[in-house]
Amino acid sequence: MKKDVGTRYTKEESNALRSALAGRQLVIKEQKLPVIVMVEGWSASGKGSAISSTIRLMDPRFFKVYNMDKITEEEWRRPFLYRYAVRMPGQGQVAFFDGSYLDEAVKDHLAGLTDKKEYENTLASIRDFERSMTDNGYLIIKVFLNVDRKTQKKRLKTLQESKNTAWRVVDEDLWQNEEYDLFARTYETAREATETPDCPWHVIEVSNEKDVEGDLLSIITHAIDSRLAEIAEKGRDRKLVKNPFALKKIKPLAKMKLEDKTIPEEEYRKELERLQKKLSKLHYKLYRKKIPMIIAYEGWDAAGKGGNIKRVVSALDCRGYEVFPIASPSVEEKSRHFLWRFYNRLPKTGHIAIFDRTWYGRVMVERLEGYCTENDWQRAYNEINEFERDLTDWGAILVKFWVQIDKDTQLERFTERQNTPEKQWKITDEDWRNREKWDLYENAINEMLQKTNTEFAPWTILESNDKHYARIKALKVIIDAIEAKLDEKK
Amino acid sequence: MKKDVGTRYTKEESNALRSALAGRQLVIKEQKLPVIVMVEGWSASGKGSAISSTIRLMDPRFFKVYNMDKITEEEWRRPFLYRYAVRMPGQGQVAFFDGSYLDEAVKDHLAGLTDKKEYENTLASIRDFERSMTDNGYLIIKVFLNVDRKTQKKRLKTLQESKNTAWRVVDEDLWQNEEYDLFARTYETAREATETPDCPWHVIEVSNEKDVEGDLLSIITHAIDSRLAEIAEKGRDRKLVKNPFALKKIKPLAKMKLEDKTIPEEEYRKELERLQKKLSKLHYKLYRKKIPMIIAYEGWDAAGKGGNIKRVVSALDCRGYEVFPIASPSVEEKSRHFLWRFYNRLPKTGHIAIFDRTWYGRVMVERLEGYCTENDWQRAYNEINEFERDLTDWGAILVKFWVQIDKDTQLERFTERQNTPEKQWKITDEDWRNREKWDLYENAINEMLQKTNTEFAPWTILESNDKHYARIKALKVIIDAIEAKLDEKK
């Protein structure tokens, strides 16, 4: 029952709309629908008070409101979408963003923090992010509160005049009013660039607060209903997006030679020491130049990931890296987009994050054990490529290792672990069960390697029948990647 | 095999010590022992490199290193111990702190950020924190790297001369060297104030790095062994600390009159509107004066906590509060001190955190369902009192509500929920099971109310047979608490 501009809602109408929304909370919980409501718009357009009155009858245990205006230093040192991604709600929850990434992208650009190309990339990655979120079951409701120049000026003045609210008016707000036309044009093109059928923009013309909350309430309720109707009708499967990224050919595992990939003990010791010294120096340069780095390890059980990682980190300053062993997701993690727990573990600029198993679990174990639907893992290749593109666009060095051994070598190592008391904790029945599915996994891995071997985030195979060989190769690849990035920056 | 000052460890000895420690990691994992290693000491005493070489052979998946020197703005806006508490490791994990709260407390004091009394309170709360952590199964190993004035000066100079390390020397370090004697005295008294049998200080005289890492390694390994031996011998139960806090008498639940605690509909509507308006204004004052507030709700199932909270928050600016529904702890939470998940949810200064169920679960459901040992919940009263004292010392307004109804009223509400479709999700078999244990719970609650009814964090009973009455009372209590704090500040 959205009304025309300027028409007022009666107190009764607003209350009816409020309790209607409160009722939807139960439906959302039942349907496990996670909802994000982004209230964007001009400063002093009444975003906050619109949200406040919208939630008045909602159950506060099942929604959160985030004021996204202020960016902390920790957030500045993460990718653009980080602070929004880490706040995504779980199933059945609602997150309100008071101000969001459209506003941030526009302000960054007009303030000269991003050039035209960076700005367009940001808008593109926002579009992809929203599609990926929607495909993973999220409802994103985007509202823009539009206020004309005169009204905004008047409102800012009113705010400044009361000592209870004066602190809320910052220079940026005044600047926005001075440059009103420029902002108006930019907001409009930004909305167009992020307009999609699944995540359309709802522009509310602000004439007085009543209209805002009334319209906001009916927009949210309507969006929830139509999404649930759509799911009921078409189910949760989503259309697959054709992969838009250039892919480099990569050999299937079976074709990878392992026998000749060895290194003599003596040479190994020498090389290890030399390369670790070198990496250690480079680590300080990364730190000083504030370049973030992400090293992703995937590989067969007992392929030697742990030992490989150990040789890398022992060359690093312990204050500049973190290692994340990735096990099965927690309840909170299961109830969100599968990339959420990795957004949560992204390094700060100048730091290194090492993942022992990664987001590729989606197209391996989750695929083969049926922890997600076929449609989910089919989509995941592209969702992962977009995620990695955002990381490299951010300026991160991204190294992806597949640690490869053959089936016999795995058997040897399993047996050895079984028979060595202090290694037994490393081997579980699950490892044996997975081993029985070797061929299924090999198929999935080949498909994964091929479909995610992008120009910006290519795979490196670490031939690890000889662990020493794999460790030396890993160090070399990491060193080369860092040096390449440092050259770029020169 | 800790050596005398100045004696060198051979390369072989150091390696032997390193692999000994690496071996201990497995024992720690088996024994589920969480370990914190605090490496404190003078700037340029080699804390970082000592840690780096100490961990060289450790499995990076089971330890983390935190550089605690830099404090983020988010951390500044939390209690002193917050940034250490949120980083506590889980069972079987090791956390290394490069610099810790002793250094922070000393620097804050010498920089004039804390007066003598505040400084002594900080040291006292550190002592209590360490005892509480130890009692809850943690091993805290505290090492202080001592370096004489000349050596420090030389080292700072060396650091400044290389462009790889110059950035690491800040004014504070130079100030420390100038004021060496003052710092030396203060560090010493601070160590004395935080010296306990369970968490003794290990001072390592730094003459050259070899000695530091060698000594550090043997200190850690030895500490782990003796703690495990102690557990094997005496078990995990700990001595109960006699409650040191003044307690206000409080009536047992059975003696609380409920019948006459009612309010007429008409008066309720008026009061609700009046009080919400008032609270709304006060919320902005809290925000501007950066006063944090914590509102804790406990009470019987169906006592009306949810509806009560809703009436409170609908008066608040949605950007300035968060509601935390507390369910059973996650795996990560179970593996840490029971207060960890509440440290994680503390509000920033100027914000309000509302807890729907709280840390008191330890002495109610966890006690009665046997989720913790008797020794655990017996200790918890005091651990909770200390936790709340730290919150109020920090400057937080802390309001604790027990929402009280009688057994018949609960039955009515259970039955009504059972029979109202849109309320059925609120009622589970567990609620009915808990109801059968009403008397056991009533006992536990009476003990809890009495043992945690401190001067600084007293309980308020919300008589809620008439929900309206309870809501009005809650609003009044919250408003009074805020006004009292604002008067203090005048």
PDB file of N, CA, C and O in Angstrom, chain B residues 321-380:
ATOM      1  N   TYR B 321      22.340   0.849  20.184  1.00  0.00           N
ATOM      2  CA  TYR B 321      22.199  -0.293  21.103  1.00  0.00           C
ATOM      3  C   TYR B 321      22.257  -1.601  20.324  1.00  0.00           C
ATOM      4  O   TYR B 321      22.102  -1.628  19.106  1.00  0.00           O
ATOM      5  N   GLU B 322      22.479  -2.693  21.043  1.00  0.00           N
ATOM      6  CA  GLU B 322      22.395  -4.018  20.459  1.00  0.00           C
ATOM      7  C   GLU B 322      21.753  -4.960  21.475  1.00  0.00           C
ATOM      8  O   GLU B 322      21.983  -4.832  22.676  1.00  0.00           O
ATOM      9  N   VAL B 323      20.915  -5.878  20.986  1.00  0.00           N
ATOM     10  CA  VAL B 323      20.303  -6.877  21.853  1.00  0.00           C
ATOM     11  C   VAL B 323      20.959  -8.225  21.574  1.00  0.00           C
ATOM     12  O   VAL B 323      21.099  -8.612  20.421  1.00  0.00           O
ATOM     13  N   PHE B 324      21.414  -8.899  22.619  1.00  0.00           N
ATOM     14  CA  PHE B 324      22.056 -10.206  22.446  1.00  0.00           C
ATOM     15  C   PHE B 324      21.235 -11.309  23.105  1.00  0.00           C
ATOM     16  O   PHE B 324      21.224 -11.432  24.324  1.00  0.00           O
ATOM     17  N   PRO B 325      20.522 -12.120  22.297  1.00  0.00           N
ATOM     18  CA  PRO B 325      19.862 -13.284  22.868  1.00  0.00           C
ATOM     19  C   PRO B 325      20.930 -14.339  23.150  1.00  0.00           C
ATOM     20  O   PRO B 325      21.735 -14.643  22.260  1.00  0.00           O
ATOM     21  N   ILE B 326      20.983 -14.841  24.376  1.00  0.00           N
ATOM     22  CA  ILE B 326      22.041 -15.793  24.735  1.00  0.00           C
ATOM     23  C   ILE B 326      21.482 -17.209  24.775  1.00  0.00           C
ATOM     24  O   ILE B 326      20.644 -17.528  25.619  1.00  0.00           O
ATOM     25  N   ALA B 327      21.919 -18.047  23.827  1.00  0.00           N
ATOM     26  CA  ALA B 327      21.508 -19.449  23.807  1.00  0.00           C
ATOM     27  C   ALA B 327      22.672 -20.285  24.348  1.00  0.00           C
ATOM     28  O   ALA B 327      23.591 -19.750  24.945  1.00  0.00           O
ATOM     29  N   SER B 328      22.605 -21.600  24.125  1.00  0.00           N
ATOM     30  CA  SER B 328      23.716 -22.438  24.610  1.00  0.00           C
ATOM     31  C   SER B 328      24.970 -22.096  23.808  1.00  0.00           C
ATOM     32  O   SER B 328      24.893 -21.721  22.647  1.00  0.00           O
ATOM     33  N   PRO B 329      26.133 -22.185  24.460  1.00  0.00           N
ATOM     34  CA  PRO B 329      27.386 -21.740  23.846  1.00  0.00           C
ATOM     35  C   PRO B 329      27.786 -22.584  22.626  1.00  0.00           C
ATOM     36  O   PRO B 329      27.448 -23.760  22.545  1.00  0.00           O
ATOM     37  N   SER B 330      28.492 -21.945  21.675  1.00  0.00           N
ATOM     38  CA  SER B 330      28.999 -22.668  20.502  1.00  0.00           C
ATOM     39  C   SER B 330      30.225 -23.493  20.912  1.00  0.00           C
ATOM     40  O   SER B 330      30.710 -23.384  22.035  1.00  0.00           O
ATOM     41  N   VAL B 331      30.723 -24.285  19.982  1.00  0.00           N
ATOM     42  CA  VAL B 331      31.909 -25.105  20.274  1.00  0.00           C
ATOM     43  C   VAL B 331      33.077 -24.213  20.697  1.00  0.00           C
ATOM     44  O   VAL B 331      33.735 -24.464  21.713  1.00  0.00           O
ATOM     45  N   GLU B 332      33.302 -23.129  19.947  1.00  0.00           N
ATOM     46  CA  GLU B 332      34.403 -22.214  20.284  1.00  0.00           C
ATOM     47  C   GLU B 332      34.190 -21.635  21.687  1.00  0.00           C
ATOM     48  O   GLU B 332      35.140 -21.461  22.441  1.00  0.00           O
ATOM     49  N   GLU B 333      32.939 -21.334  21.993  1.00  0.00           N
ATOM     50  CA  GLU B 333      32.659 -20.716  23.288  1.00  0.00           C
ATOM     51  C   GLU B 333      32.834 -21.722  24.427  1.00  0.00           C
ATOM     52  O   GLU B 333      33.414 -21.405  25.462  1.00  0.00           O
ATOM     53  N   LYS B 334      32.397 -22.957  24.193  1.00  0.00           N
ATOM     54  CA  LYS B 334      32.547 -23.990  25.226  1.00  0.00           C
ATOM     55  C   LYS B 334      34.009 -24.234  25.543  1.00  0.00           C
ATOM     56  O   LYS B 334      34.366 -24.603  26.651  1.00  0.00           O
ATOM     57  N   SER B 335      34.865 -24.035  24.556  1.00  0.00           N
ATOM     58  CA  SER B 335      36.275 -24.382  24.751  1.00  0.00           C
ATOM     59  C   SER B 335      37.058 -23.240  25.420  1.00  0.00           C
ATOM     60  O   SER B 335      38.291 -23.311  25.520  1.00  0.00           O
ATOM     61  N   ARG B 336      36.356 -22.183  25.862  1.00  0.00           N
ATOM     62  CA  ARG B 336      37.040 -21.045  26.508  1.00  0.00           C
ATOM     63  C   ARG B 336      36.392 -20.709  27.855  1.00  0.00           C
ATOM     64  O   ARG B 336      35.372 -21.291  28.217  1.00  0.00           O
ATOM     65  N   HIS B 337      36.982 -19.780  28.576  1.00  0.00           N
ATOM     66  CA  HIS B 337      36.423 -19.272  29.829  1.00  0.00           C
ATOM     67  C   HIS B 337      34.968 -18.881  29.593  1.00  0.00           C
ATOM     68  O   HIS B 337      34.640 -18.291  28.563  1.00  0.00           O
ATOM     69  N   PHE B 338      34.104 -19.214  30.571  1.00  0.00           N
ATOM     70  CA  PHE B 338      32.664 -19.021  30.298  1.00  0.00           C
ATOM     71  C   PHE B 338      32.294 -17.545  30.098  1.00  0.00           C
ATOM     72  O   PHE B 338      31.233 -17.233  29.550  1.00  0.00           O
ATOM     73  N   LEU B 339      33.161 -16.631  30.513  1.00  0.00           N
ATOM     74  CA  LEU B 339      32.846 -15.204  30.306  1.00  0.00           C
ATOM     75  C   LEU B 339      33.293 -14.685  28.937  1.00  0.00           C
ATOM     76  O   LEU B 339      32.961 -13.562  28.554  1.00  0.00           O
ATOM     77  N   TRP B 340      34.041 -15.505  28.187  1.00  0.00           N
ATOM     78  CA  TRP B 340      34.585 -15.060  26.911  1.00  0.00           C
ATOM     79  C   TRP B 340      33.515 -14.498  25.979  1.00  0.00           C
ATOM     80  O   TRP B 340      33.645 -13.400  25.441  1.00  0.00           O
ATOM     81  N   ARG B 341      32.419 -15.241  25.857  1.00  0.00           N
ATOM     82  CA  ARG B 341      31.405 -14.799  24.883  1.00  0.00           C
ATOM     83  C   ARG B 341      30.705 -13.523  25.311  1.00  0.00           C
ATOM     84  O   ARG B 341      30.035 -12.875  24.503  1.00  0.00           O
ATOM     85  N   PHE B 342      30.855 -13.160  26.602  1.00  0.00           N
ATOM     86  CA  PHE B 342      30.258 -11.901  27.051  1.00  0.00           C
ATOM     87  C   PHE B 342      31.251 -10.752  26.885  1.00  0.00           C
ATOM     88  O   PHE B 342      30.868  -9.648  26.512  1.00  0.00           O
ATOM     89  N   TYR B 343      32.541 -11.026  27.106  1.00  0.00           N
ATOM     90  CA  TYR B 343      33.568 -10.032  26.749  1.00  0.00           C
ATOM     91  C   TYR B 343      33.378  -9.634  25.285  1.00  0.00           C
ATOM     92  O   TYR B 343      33.446  -8.464  24.917  1.00  0.00           O
ATOM     93  N   ASN B 344      33.137 -10.639  24.429  1.00  0.00           N
ATOM     94  CA  ASN B 344      32.975 -10.402  22.995  1.00  0.00           C
ATOM     95  C   ASN B 344      31.785  -9.519  22.660  1.00  0.00           C
ATOM     96  O   ASN B 344      31.708  -8.990  21.562  1.00  0.00           O
ATOM     97  N   ARG B 345      30.837  -9.411  23.591  1.00  0.00           N
ATOM     98  CA  ARG B 345      29.612  -8.668  23.287  1.00  0.00           C
ATOM     99  C   ARG B 345      29.501  -7.383  24.091  1.00  0.00           C
ATOM    100  O   ARG B 345      28.433  -6.770  24.138  1.00  0.00           O
ATOM    101  N   LEU B 346      30.596  -6.952  24.718  1.00  0.00           N
ATOM    102  CA  LEU B 346      30.538  -5.717  25.497  1.00  0.00           C
ATOM    103  C   LEU B 346      30.322  -4.528  24.571  1.00  0.00           C
ATOM    104  O   LEU B 346      30.828  -4.506  23.454  1.00  0.00           O
ATOM    105  N   PRO B 347      29.565  -3.533  25.023  1.00  0.00           N
ATOM    106  CA  PRO B 347      29.290  -2.370  24.166  1.00  0.00           C
ATOM    107  C   PRO B 347      30.504  -1.445  24.095  1.00  0.00           C
ATOM    108  O   PRO B 347      31.390  -1.497  24.946  1.00  0.00           O
ATOM    109  N   LYS B 348      30.528  -0.630  23.046  1.00  0.00           N
ATOM    110  CA  LYS B 348      31.498   0.460  22.994  1.00  0.00           C
ATOM    111  C   LYS B 348      31.036   1.556  23.942  1.00  0.00           C
ATOM    112  O   LYS B 348      29.845   1.630  24.265  1.00  0.00           O
ATOM    113  N   THR B 349      31.959   2.441  24.361  1.00  0.00           N
ATOM    114  CA  THR B 349      31.531   3.588  25.161  1.00  0.00           C
ATOM    115  C   THR B 349      30.442   4.329  24.387  1.00  0.00           C
ATOM    116  O   THR B 349      30.524   4.475  23.168  1.00  0.00           O
ATOM    117  N   GLY B 350      29.415   4.765  25.115  1.00  0.00           N
ATOM    118  CA  GLY B 350      28.329   5.506  24.481  1.00  0.00           C
ATOM    119  C   GLY B 350      27.244   4.612  23.909  1.00  0.00           C
ATOM    120  O   GLY B 350      26.220   5.102  23.447  1.00  0.00           O
ATOM    121  N   HIS B 351      27.452   3.303  23.957  1.00  0.00           N
ATOM    122  CA  HIS B 351      26.459   2.373  23.423  1.00  0.00           C
ATOM    123  C   HIS B 351      25.824   1.539  24.541  1.00  0.00           C
ATOM    124  O   HIS B 351      26.364   1.451  25.639  1.00  0.00           O
ATOM    125  N   ILE B 352      24.682   0.924  24.211  1.00  0.00           N
ATOM    126  CA  ILE B 352      23.974   0.090  25.177  1.00  0.00           C
ATOM    127  C   ILE B 352      23.922  -1.347  24.674  1.00  0.00           C
ATOM    128  O   ILE B 352      23.601  -1.588  23.514  1.00  0.00           O
ATOM    129  N   ALA B 353      24.308  -2.288  25.532  1.00  0.00           N
ATOM    130  CA  ALA B 353      24.164  -3.710  25.205  1.00  0.00           C
ATOM    131  C   ALA B 353      23.108  -4.301  26.123  1.00  0.00           C
ATOM    132  O   ALA B 353      23.163  -4.131  27.336  1.00  0.00           O
ATOM    133  N   ILE B 354      22.130  -4.970  25.507  1.00  0.00           N
ATOM    134  CA  ILE B 354      21.062  -5.598  26.282  1.00  0.00           C
ATOM    135  C   ILE B 354      21.174  -7.106  26.121  1.00  0.00           C
ATOM    136  O   ILE B 354      21.200  -7.613  24.996  1.00  0.00           O
ATOM    137  N   PHE B 355      21.290  -7.807  27.246  1.00  0.00           N
ATOM    138  CA  PHE B 355      21.439  -9.252  27.209  1.00  0.00           C
ATOM    139  C   PHE B 355      20.140  -9.941  27.604  1.00  0.00           C
ATOM    140  O   PHE B 355      19.623  -9.705  28.689  1.00  0.00           O
ATOM    141  N   ASP B 356      19.604 -10.762  26.696  1.00  0.00           N
ATOM    142  CA  ASP B 356      18.428 -11.571  26.971  1.00  0.00           C
ATOM    143  C   ASP B 356      18.951 -12.935  27.408  1.00  0.00           C
ATOM    144  O   ASP B 356      19.253 -13.778  26.574  1.00  0.00           O
ATOM    145  N   ARG B 357      19.073 -13.104  28.715  1.00  0.00           N
ATOM    146  CA  ARG B 357      19.837 -14.167  29.378  1.00  0.00           C
ATOM    147  C   ARG B 357      21.322 -13.768  29.326  1.00  0.00           C
ATOM    148  O   ARG B 357      21.753 -13.090  28.408  1.00  0.00           O
ATOM    149  N   THR B 358      22.047 -14.233  30.349  1.00  0.00           N
ATOM    150  CA  THR B 358      23.374 -13.674  30.572  1.00  0.00           C
ATOM    151  C   THR B 358      24.384 -14.705  31.069  1.00  0.00           C
ATOM    152  O   THR B 358      24.141 -15.903  31.031  1.00  0.00           O
ATOM    153  N   TRP B 359      25.496 -14.169  31.596  1.00  0.00           N
ATOM    154  CA  TRP B 359      26.554 -14.969  32.218  1.00  0.00           C
ATOM    155  C   TRP B 359      26.064 -15.714  33.455  1.00  0.00           C
ATOM    156  O   TRP B 359      26.754 -16.602  33.946  1.00  0.00           O
ATOM    157  N   TYR B 360      24.849 -15.362  33.927  1.00  0.00           N
ATOM    158  CA  TYR B 360      24.328 -16.068  35.101  1.00  0.00           C
ATOM    159  C   TYR B 360      23.854 -17.471  34.757  1.00  0.00           C
ATOM    160  O   TYR B 360      23.529 -18.265  35.642  1.00  0.00           O
ATOM    161  N   GLY B 361      23.831 -17.799  33.451  1.00  0.00           N
ATOM    162  CA  GLY B 361      23.521 -19.173  33.056  1.00  0.00           C
ATOM    163  C   GLY B 361      24.445 -20.161  33.759  1.00  0.00           C
ATOM    164  O   GLY B 361      24.060 -21.301  34.047  1.00  0.00           O
ATOM    165  N   ARG B 362      25.675 -19.682  34.056  1.00  0.00           N
ATOM    166  CA  ARG B 362      26.659 -20.555  34.709  1.00  0.00           C
ATOM    167  C   ARG B 362      26.148 -21.128  36.027  1.00  0.00           C
ATOM    168  O   ARG B 362      26.401 -22.293  36.333  1.00  0.00           O
ATOM    169  N   VAL B 363      25.421 -20.298  36.793  1.00  0.00           N
ATOM    170  CA  VAL B 363      24.978 -20.747  38.124  1.00  0.00           C
ATOM    171  C   VAL B 363      23.503 -21.153  38.126  1.00  0.00           C
ATOM    172  O   VAL B 363      22.913 -21.345  39.181  1.00  0.00           O
ATOM    173  N   MET B 364      22.905 -21.220  36.934  1.00  0.00           N
ATOM    174  CA  MET B 364      21.530 -21.732  36.842  1.00  0.00           C
ATOM    175  C   MET B 364      21.528 -22.986  35.961  1.00  0.00           C
ATOM    176  O   MET B 364      21.743 -24.080  36.458  1.00  0.00           O
ATOM    177  N   VAL B 365      21.327 -22.809  34.642  1.00  0.00           N
ATOM    178  CA  VAL B 365      21.193 -23.983  33.774  1.00  0.00           C
ATOM    179  C   VAL B 365      22.459 -24.846  33.775  1.00  0.00           C
ATOM    180  O   VAL B 365      22.402 -26.062  33.907  1.00  0.00           O
ATOM    181  N   GLU B 366      23.634 -24.213  33.699  1.00  0.00           N
ATOM    182  CA  GLU B 366      24.873 -25.018  33.644  1.00  0.00           C
ATOM    183  C   GLU B 366      25.072 -25.790  34.940  1.00  0.00           C
ATOM    184  O   GLU B 366      25.552 -26.925  34.941  1.00  0.00           O
ATOM    185  N   ARG B 367      24.679 -25.149  36.053  1.00  0.00           N
ATOM    186  CA  ARG B 367      24.765 -25.833  37.348  1.00  0.00           C
ATOM    187  C   ARG B 367      23.798 -27.005  37.396  1.00  0.00           C
ATOM    188  O   ARG B 367      24.186 -28.129  37.704  1.00  0.00           O
ATOM    189  N   LEU B 368      22.544 -26.743  37.026  1.00  0.00           N
ATOM    190  CA  LEU B 368      21.511 -27.761  37.236  1.00  0.00           C
ATOM    191  C   LEU B 368      21.552 -28.862  36.190  1.00  0.00           C
ATOM    192  O   LEU B 368      21.165 -29.996  36.450  1.00  0.00           O
ATOM    193  N   GLU B 369      22.023 -28.539  34.995  1.00  0.00           N
ATOM    194  CA  GLU B 369      22.103 -29.569  33.948  1.00  0.00           C
ATOM    195  C   GLU B 369      23.454 -30.269  33.960  1.00  0.00           C
ATOM    196  O   GLU B 369      23.719 -31.134  33.132  1.00  0.00           O
ATOM    197  N   GLY B 370      24.330 -29.853  34.890  1.00  0.00           N
ATOM    198  CA  GLY B 370      25.636 -30.509  34.988  1.00  0.00           C
ATOM    199  C   GLY B 370      26.566 -30.195  33.823  1.00  0.00           C
ATOM    200  O   GLY B 370      27.449 -30.973  33.489  1.00  0.00           O
ATOM    201  N   TYR B 371      26.374 -29.023  33.176  1.00  0.00           N
ATOM    202  CA  TYR B 371      27.276 -28.627  32.082  1.00  0.00           C
ATOM    203  C   TYR B 371      28.624 -28.154  32.616  1.00  0.00           C
ATOM    204  O   TYR B 371      29.566 -27.949  31.864  1.00  0.00           O
ATOM    205  N   CYS B 372      28.697 -27.899  33.915  1.00  0.00           N
ATOM    206  CA  CYS B 372      29.993 -27.582  34.514  1.00  0.00           C
ATOM    207  C   CYS B 372      30.071 -28.295  35.859  1.00  0.00           C
ATOM    208  O   CYS B 372      29.060 -28.793  36.364  1.00  0.00           O
ATOM    209  N   THR B 373      31.261 -28.374  36.429  1.00  0.00           N
ATOM    210  CA  THR B 373      31.413 -29.088  37.696  1.00  0.00           C
ATOM    211  C   THR B 373      30.888 -28.228  38.844  1.00  0.00           C
ATOM    212  O   THR B 373      30.742 -27.008  38.702  1.00  0.00           O
ATOM    213  N   GLU B 374      30.660 -28.849  39.999  1.00  0.00           N
ATOM    214  CA  GLU B 374      30.208 -28.083  41.154  1.00  0.00           C
ATOM    215  C   GLU B 374      31.243 -27.020  41.511  1.00  0.00           C
ATOM    216  O   GLU B 374      30.905 -25.873  41.775  1.00  0.00           O
ATOM    217  N   ASN B 375      32.520 -27.424  41.435  1.00  0.00           N
ATOM    218  CA  ASN B 375      33.582 -26.460  41.731  1.00  0.00           C
ATOM    219  C   ASN B 375      33.486 -25.258  40.790  1.00  0.00           C
ATOM    220  O   ASN B 375      33.669 -24.113  41.197  1.00  0.00           O
ATOM    221  N   ASP B 376      33.154 -25.524  39.530  1.00  0.00           N
ATOM    222  CA  ASP B 376      33.030 -24.436  38.541  1.00  0.00           C
ATOM    223  C   ASP B 376      31.956 -23.431  38.960  1.00  0.00           C
ATOM    224  O   ASP B 376      32.208 -22.230  39.014  1.00  0.00           O
ATOM    225  N   TRP B 377      30.748 -23.942  39.239  1.00  0.00           N
ATOM    226  CA  TRP B 377      29.674 -22.961  39.527  1.00  0.00           C
ATOM    227  C   TRP B 377      29.826 -22.365  40.910  1.00  0.00           C
ATOM    228  O   TRP B 377      29.448 -21.222  41.142  1.00  0.00           O
ATOM    229  N   GLN B 378      30.440 -23.098  41.836  1.00  0.00           N
ATOM    230  CA  GLN B 378      30.700 -22.508  43.156  1.00  0.00           C
ATOM    231  C   GLN B 378      31.634 -21.310  43.029  1.00  0.00           C
ATOM    232  O   GLN B 378      31.446 -20.283  43.675  1.00  0.00           O
ATOM    233  N   ARG B 379      32.654 -21.442  42.154  1.00  0.00           N
ATOM    234  CA  ARG B 379      33.603 -20.334  41.966  1.00  0.00           C
ATOM    235  C   ARG B 379      32.958 -19.171  41.220  1.00  0.00           C
ATOM    236  O   ARG B 379      33.350 -18.020  41.356  1.00  0.00           O
ATOM    237  N   ALA B 380      31.955 -19.523  40.395  1.00  0.00           N
ATOM    238  CA  ALA B 380      31.434 -18.548  39.421  1.00  0.00           C
ATOM    239  C   ALA B 380      30.873 -17.283  40.076  1.00  0.00           C
ATOM    240  O   ALA B 380      31.008 -16.186  39.529  1.00  0.00           O
TER     241      ALA B 380
END
